[in-house]
Coordinates of C-alpha atoms in Angstrom, one line a residue:
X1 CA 72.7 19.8 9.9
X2 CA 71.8 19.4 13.2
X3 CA 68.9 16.8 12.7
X4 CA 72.0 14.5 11.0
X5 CA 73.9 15.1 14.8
X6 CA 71.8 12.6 16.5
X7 CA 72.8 9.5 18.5
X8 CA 71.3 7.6 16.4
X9 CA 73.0 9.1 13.2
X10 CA 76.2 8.7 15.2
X11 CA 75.8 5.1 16.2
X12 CA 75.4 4.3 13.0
X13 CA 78.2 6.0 11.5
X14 CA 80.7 4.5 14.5
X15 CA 79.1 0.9 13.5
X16 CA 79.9 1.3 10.0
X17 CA 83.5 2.5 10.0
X18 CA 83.9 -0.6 12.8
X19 CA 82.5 -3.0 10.3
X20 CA 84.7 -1.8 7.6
X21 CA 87.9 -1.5 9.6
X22 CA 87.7 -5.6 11.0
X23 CA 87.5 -5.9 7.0
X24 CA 90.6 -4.7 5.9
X25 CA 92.2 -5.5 9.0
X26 CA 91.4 -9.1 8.6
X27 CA 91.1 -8.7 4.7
X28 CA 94.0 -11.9 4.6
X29 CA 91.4 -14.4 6.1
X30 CA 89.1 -13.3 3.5
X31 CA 89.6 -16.9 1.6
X32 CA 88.8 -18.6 4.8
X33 CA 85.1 -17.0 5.6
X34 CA 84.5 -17.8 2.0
X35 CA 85.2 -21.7 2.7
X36 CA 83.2 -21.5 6.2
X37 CA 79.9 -19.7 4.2
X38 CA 80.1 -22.2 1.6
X39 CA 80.5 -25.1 3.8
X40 CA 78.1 -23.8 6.3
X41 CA 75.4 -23.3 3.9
X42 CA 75.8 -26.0 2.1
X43 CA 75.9 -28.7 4.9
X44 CA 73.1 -27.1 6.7
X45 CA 70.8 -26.9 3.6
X46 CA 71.6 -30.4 3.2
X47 CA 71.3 -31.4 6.7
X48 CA 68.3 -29.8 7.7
X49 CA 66.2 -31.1 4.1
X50 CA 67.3 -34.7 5.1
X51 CA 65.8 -34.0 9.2
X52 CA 62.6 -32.2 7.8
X53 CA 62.1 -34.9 5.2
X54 CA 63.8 -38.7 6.7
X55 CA 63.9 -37.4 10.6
X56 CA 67.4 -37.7 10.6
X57 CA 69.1 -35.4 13.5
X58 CA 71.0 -32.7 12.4
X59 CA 74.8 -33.3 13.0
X60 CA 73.6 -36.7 12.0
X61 CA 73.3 -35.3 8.6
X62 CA 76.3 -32.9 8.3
X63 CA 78.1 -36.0 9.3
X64 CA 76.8 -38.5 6.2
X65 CA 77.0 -35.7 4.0
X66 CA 81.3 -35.1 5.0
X67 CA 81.4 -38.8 5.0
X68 CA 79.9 -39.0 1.2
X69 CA 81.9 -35.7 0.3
X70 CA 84.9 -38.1 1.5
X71 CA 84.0 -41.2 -0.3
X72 CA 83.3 -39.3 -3.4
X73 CA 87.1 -37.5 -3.1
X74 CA 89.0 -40.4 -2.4
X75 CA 87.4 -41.8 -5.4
X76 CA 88.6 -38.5 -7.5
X77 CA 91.7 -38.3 -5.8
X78 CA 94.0 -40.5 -7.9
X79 CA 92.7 -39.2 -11.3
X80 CA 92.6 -35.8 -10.0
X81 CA 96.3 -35.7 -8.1
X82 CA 97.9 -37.7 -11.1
X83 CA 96.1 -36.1 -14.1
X84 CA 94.5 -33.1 -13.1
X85 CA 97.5 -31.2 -11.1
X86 CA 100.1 -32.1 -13.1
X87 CA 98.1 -30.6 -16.6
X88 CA 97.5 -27.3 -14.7
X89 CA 100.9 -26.1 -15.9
X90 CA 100.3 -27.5 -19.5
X91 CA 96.5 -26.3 -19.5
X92 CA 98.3 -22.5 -19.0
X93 CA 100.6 -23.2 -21.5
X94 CA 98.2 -24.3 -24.5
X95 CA 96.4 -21.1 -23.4
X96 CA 99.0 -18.9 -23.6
X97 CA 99.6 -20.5 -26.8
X98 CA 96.2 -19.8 -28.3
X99 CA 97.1 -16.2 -27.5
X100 CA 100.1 -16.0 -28.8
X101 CA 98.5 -17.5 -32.0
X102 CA 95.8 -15.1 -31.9
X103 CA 98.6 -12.1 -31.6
X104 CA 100.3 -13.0 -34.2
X105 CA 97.8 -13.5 -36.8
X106 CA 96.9 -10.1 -35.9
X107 CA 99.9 -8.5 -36.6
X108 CA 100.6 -10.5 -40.0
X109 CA 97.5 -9.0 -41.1
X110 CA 97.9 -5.1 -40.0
X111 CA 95.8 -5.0 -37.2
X112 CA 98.8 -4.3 -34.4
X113 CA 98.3 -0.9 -35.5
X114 CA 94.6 -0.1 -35.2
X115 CA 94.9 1.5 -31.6
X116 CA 91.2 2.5 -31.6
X117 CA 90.1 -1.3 -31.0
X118 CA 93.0 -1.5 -28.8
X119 CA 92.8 -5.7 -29.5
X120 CA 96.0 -6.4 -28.0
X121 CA 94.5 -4.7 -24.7
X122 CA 91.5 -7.0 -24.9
X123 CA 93.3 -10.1 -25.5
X124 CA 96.3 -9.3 -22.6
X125 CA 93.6 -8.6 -20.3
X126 CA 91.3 -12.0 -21.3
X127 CA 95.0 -14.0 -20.9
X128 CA 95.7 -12.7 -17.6
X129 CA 91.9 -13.2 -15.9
X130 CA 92.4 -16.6 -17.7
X131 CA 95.8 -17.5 -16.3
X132 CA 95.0 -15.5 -12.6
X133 CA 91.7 -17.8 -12.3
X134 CA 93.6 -21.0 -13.5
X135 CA 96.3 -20.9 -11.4
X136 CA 94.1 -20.1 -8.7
X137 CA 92.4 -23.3 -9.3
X138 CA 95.6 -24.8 -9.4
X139 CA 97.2 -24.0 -6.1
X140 CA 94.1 -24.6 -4.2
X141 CA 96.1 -27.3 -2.4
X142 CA 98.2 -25.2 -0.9
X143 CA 94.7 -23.2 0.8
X144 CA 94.1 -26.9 2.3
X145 CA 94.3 -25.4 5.8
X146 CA 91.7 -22.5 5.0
X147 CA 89.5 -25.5 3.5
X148 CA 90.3 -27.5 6.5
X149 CA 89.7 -24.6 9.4
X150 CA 86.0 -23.4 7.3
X151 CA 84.8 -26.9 7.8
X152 CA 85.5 -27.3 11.6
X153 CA 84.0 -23.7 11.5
X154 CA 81.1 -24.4 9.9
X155 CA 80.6 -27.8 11.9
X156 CA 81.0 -25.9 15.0
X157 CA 78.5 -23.1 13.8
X158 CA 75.9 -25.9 12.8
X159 CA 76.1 -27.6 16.2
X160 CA 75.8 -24.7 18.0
X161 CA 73.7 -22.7 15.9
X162 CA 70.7 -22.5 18.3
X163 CA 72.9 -21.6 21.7
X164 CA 74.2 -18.9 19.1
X165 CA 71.0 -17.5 18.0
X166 CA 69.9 -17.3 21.7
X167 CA 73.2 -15.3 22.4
X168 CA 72.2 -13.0 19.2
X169 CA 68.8 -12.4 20.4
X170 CA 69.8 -12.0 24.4
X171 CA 71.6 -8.6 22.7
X172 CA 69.7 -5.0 22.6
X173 CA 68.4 -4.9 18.9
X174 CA 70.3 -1.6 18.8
X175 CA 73.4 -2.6 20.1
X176 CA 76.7 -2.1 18.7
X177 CA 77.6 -6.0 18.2
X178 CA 73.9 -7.1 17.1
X179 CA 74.3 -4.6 14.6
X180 CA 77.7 -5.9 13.7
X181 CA 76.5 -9.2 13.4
X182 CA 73.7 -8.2 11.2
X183 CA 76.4 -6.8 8.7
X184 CA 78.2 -9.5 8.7
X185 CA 75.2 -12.2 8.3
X186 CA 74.7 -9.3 4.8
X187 CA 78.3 -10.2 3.8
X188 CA 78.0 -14.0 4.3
X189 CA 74.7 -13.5 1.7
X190 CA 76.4 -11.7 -0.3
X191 CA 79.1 -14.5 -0.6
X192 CA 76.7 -17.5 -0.9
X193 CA 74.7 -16.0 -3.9
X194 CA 77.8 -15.2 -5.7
X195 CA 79.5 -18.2 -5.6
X196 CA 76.2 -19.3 -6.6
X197 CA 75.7 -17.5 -9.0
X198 CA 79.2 -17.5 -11.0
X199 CA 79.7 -21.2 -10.5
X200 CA 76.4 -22.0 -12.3
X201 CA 77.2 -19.7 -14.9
X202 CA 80.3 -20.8 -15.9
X203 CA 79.6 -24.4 -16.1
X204 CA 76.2 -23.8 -18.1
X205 CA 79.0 -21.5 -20.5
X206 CA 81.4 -24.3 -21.0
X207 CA 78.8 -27.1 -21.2
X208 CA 77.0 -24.9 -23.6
X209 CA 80.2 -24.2 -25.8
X210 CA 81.9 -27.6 -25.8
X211 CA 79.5 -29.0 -28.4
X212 CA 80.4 -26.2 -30.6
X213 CA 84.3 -27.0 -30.1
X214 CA 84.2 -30.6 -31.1
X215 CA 81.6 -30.1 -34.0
X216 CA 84.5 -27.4 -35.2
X217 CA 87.3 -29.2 -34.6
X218 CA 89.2 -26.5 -32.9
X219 CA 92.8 -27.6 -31.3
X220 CA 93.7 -27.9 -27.5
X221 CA 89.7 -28.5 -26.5
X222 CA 90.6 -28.8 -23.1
X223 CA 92.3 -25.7 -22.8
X224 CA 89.3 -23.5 -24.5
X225 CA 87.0 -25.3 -21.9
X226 CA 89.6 -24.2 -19.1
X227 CA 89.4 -20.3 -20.6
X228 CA 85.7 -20.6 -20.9
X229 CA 85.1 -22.1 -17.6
X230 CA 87.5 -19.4 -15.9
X231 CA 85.9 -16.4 -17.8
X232 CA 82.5 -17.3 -16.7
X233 CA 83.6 -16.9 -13.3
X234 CA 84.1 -13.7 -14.1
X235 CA 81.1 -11.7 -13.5
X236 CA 79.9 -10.2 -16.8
X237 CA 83.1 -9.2 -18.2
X238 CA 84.0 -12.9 -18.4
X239 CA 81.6 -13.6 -20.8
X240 CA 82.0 -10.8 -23.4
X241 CA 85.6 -11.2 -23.4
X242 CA 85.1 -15.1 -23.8
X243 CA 82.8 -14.4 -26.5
X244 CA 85.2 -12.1 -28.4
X245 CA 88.2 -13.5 -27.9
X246 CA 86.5 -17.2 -29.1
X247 CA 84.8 -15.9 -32.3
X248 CA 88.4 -14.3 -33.1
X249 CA 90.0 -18.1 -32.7
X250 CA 87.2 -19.4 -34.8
X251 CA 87.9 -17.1 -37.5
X252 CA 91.3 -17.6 -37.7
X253 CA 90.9 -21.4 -38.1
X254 CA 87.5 -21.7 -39.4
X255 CA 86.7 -18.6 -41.4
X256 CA 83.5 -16.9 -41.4
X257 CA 81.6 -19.5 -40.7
X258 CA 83.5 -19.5 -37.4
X259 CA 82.5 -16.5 -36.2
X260 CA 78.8 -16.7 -36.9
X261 CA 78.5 -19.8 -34.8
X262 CA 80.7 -18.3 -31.3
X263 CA 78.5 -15.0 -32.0
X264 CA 75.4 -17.2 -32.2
X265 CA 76.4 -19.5 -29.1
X266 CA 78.0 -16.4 -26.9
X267 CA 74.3 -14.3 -27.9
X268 CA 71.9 -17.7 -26.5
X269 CA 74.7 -17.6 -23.4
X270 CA 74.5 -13.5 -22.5
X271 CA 70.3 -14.1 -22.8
X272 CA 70.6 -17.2 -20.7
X273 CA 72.6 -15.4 -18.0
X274 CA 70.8 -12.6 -18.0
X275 CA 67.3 -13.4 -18.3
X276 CA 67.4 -16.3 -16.5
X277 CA 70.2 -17.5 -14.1
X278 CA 71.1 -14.1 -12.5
X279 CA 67.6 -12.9 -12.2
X280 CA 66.7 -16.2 -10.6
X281 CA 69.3 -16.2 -8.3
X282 CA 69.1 -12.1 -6.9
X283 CA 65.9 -11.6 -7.7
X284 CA 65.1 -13.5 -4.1
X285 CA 67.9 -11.1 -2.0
X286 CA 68.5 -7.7 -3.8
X287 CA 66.8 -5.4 -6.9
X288 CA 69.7 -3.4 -8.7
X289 CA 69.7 -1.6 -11.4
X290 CA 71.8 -2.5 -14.6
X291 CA 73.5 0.8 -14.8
X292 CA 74.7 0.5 -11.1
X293 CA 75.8 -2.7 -11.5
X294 CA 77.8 -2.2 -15.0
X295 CA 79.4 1.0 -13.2
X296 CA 80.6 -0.9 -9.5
X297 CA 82.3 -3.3 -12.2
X298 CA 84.4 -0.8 -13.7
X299 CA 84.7 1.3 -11.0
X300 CA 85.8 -2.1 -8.4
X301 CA 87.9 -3.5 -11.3
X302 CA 89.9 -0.2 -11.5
X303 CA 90.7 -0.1 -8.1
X304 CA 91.5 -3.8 -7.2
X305 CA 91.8 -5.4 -10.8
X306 CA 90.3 -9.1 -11.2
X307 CA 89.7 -9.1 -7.4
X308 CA 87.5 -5.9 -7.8
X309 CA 84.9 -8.2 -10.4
X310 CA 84.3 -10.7 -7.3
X311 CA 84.2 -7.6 -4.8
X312 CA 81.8 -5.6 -6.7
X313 CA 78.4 -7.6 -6.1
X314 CA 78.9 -8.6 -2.5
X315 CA 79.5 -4.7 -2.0
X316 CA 76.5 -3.5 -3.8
X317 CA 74.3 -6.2 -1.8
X318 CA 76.0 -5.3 1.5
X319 CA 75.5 -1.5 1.2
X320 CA 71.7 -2.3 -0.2
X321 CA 71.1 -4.6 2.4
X322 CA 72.1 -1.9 5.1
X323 CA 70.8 1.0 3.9
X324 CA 67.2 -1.1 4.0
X325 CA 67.8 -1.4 7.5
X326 CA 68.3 2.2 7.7
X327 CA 65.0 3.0 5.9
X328 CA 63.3 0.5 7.9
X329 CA 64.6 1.7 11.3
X330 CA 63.6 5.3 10.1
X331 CA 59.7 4.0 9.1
X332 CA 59.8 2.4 12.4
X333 CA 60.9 5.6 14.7
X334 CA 58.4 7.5 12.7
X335 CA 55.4 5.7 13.0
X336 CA 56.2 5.3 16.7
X337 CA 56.5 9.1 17.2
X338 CA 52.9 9.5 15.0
X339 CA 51.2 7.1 17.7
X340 CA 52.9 8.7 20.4
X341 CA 51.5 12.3 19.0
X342 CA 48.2 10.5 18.5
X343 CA 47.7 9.3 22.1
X344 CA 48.7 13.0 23.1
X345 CA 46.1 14.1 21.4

């Protein structure tokens, strides 16, 4: 016990619960460090390939890349103010609709009774991820100052990244605030690969399954891509849900055959996603364990619901991420104490 009571042990302990506490105590900005990482990542990637590869200064580049990010919006901005906005409320509504079709072809065919499968429990829960996410999407305007205050933050961070990095590095490696700042660089990882991640997924999903609608001729097309598209941002639930709740629709319009193909098409997409996109993608940052990773999801999602499925990675890579630096700092001290016997000796 008393080998756990050292300053270092101590240090670490005090860093940790700090790091945790400006979390929850700030947890209401959390939307905005989520604009500034993906802004700041993505204009500096972009900006530093186009100085490494055309010699083009660096806020040179984050500038053309905001000023084609503009052009390209105020060409969308008509079509996506006047049709897009507007058919958020009706997109909801066709969904809800599909479920209320789904519930009542349930029930005229005995299956409100079979408790064991609990499928009204599945299909409440896939309509309110579905309407949660959509709605999300759809009052995004009304985060227009958190989008607006992560790209002056992000700008700012670019310009002044190297007087920032000299600041970080004038600090004692075992400080209290380079340590903090370590965490936090873990957290902004742990941000960027998700949104990576999930976005990718969800568009290969409803790119993927939107041949399949129009070959079937299922109603309200844009609606299913809508339910798809906001179950694959769900991480891994999203996708069986998706998958059940679509082969159920296909049955009740299309029969048997139906089924087969969503079972077919959600089978290709589960292999694709896990084989391929999320290994890619975490492969680079963090190793876990599939059994870990299945249990943070229930465990996060019990505790903070749909939020707990976008918490649950990020945590898992934070905690990885610091207890490496633990291990590491440990390997360190004790190969310095061995060369220190050594030279004793």
């Amino acid at each position: 016990m008393r080998s756990l009571l050292t300053d270092r042990n101590l240090r670490r302990v005090v860093v940790l619960a700090a790091f945790v506490g400006i979390l929850y105590a700030f947890r209401h900005l959390a939307i905005l460090l989520v604009f500034f990482v993906l802004f700041e990542r993505g204009l500096g990637t972009g900006a530093r390939l186009l100085r490494d590869r055309f010699k083009v200064p660096l806020m040179v580049g984050v500038g053309l890349q905001i000023l084609a990010a503009l052009g390209l919006l105020a060409g969308l901005v008509y079509f996506g103010w006047t049709r897009v906005v507007p058919a958020v409320p009706q997109i909801r509504a066709d969904i809800n609709g599909q479920f209320v079709h789904f519930r009542g072809w349930l029930h005229a065919r005995g299956f409100d009774h079979m408790e064991a499968l609990q499928t009204d429990s599945l299909v409440e829960k896939g309509q309110h991820y579905a309407g949660s996410v959509v709605g999300f999407l759809g009052s995004l305007g009304k985060s227009a100052v958190y989008v607006l205050l992560g790209l002056i933050f992000a700008v700012v961070f670019i310009a002044e990244g190297e007087k920032l990095e000299a600041w970080r590095e004038s600090m004692p490696e075992d400080s209290v605030p380079r340590i903090l700042l370590r965490y936090f660089s873990y957290l902004c990882d742990a941000i960027s690969i998700t949104a990576q991640l999930q976005v990718i997924v969800a568009l290969v999903n409803t790119l993927i399954t939107l041949p399949v609608l129009l070959v079937m001729g299922l109603p309200s097309v844009p609606a299913l891509m809508a339910f798809l598209f906001a179950m694959g941002l769900i991480p891994v639930v999203g996708g069986i849900v998706s998958g059940v709740v679509m082969g159920t629709l296909a049955y009740v319009y299309k029969g048997a055959a139906g089924v087969v193909t969503f079972f077919v098409s959600t089978f290709v997409l589960h292999k694709i996603e896990s084989y391929y996109l999320t290994p890619r993608l975490t492969a680079r940052h963090v190793a876990l364990p599939g059994f870990v990773i299945i249990t943070s999801l229930v465990l996060f999602e019990h505790a903070f619901g749909l939020v707990g499925l976008f918490l649950s990675f990020p945590s898992l890579y934070v905690a990885a991420r610091i207890r490496q630096g633990w291990r590491d700092a440990e390997q360190e001290h004790a190969d310095e104490r061995q060369l220190t016997d050594a030279m004793k000796k």
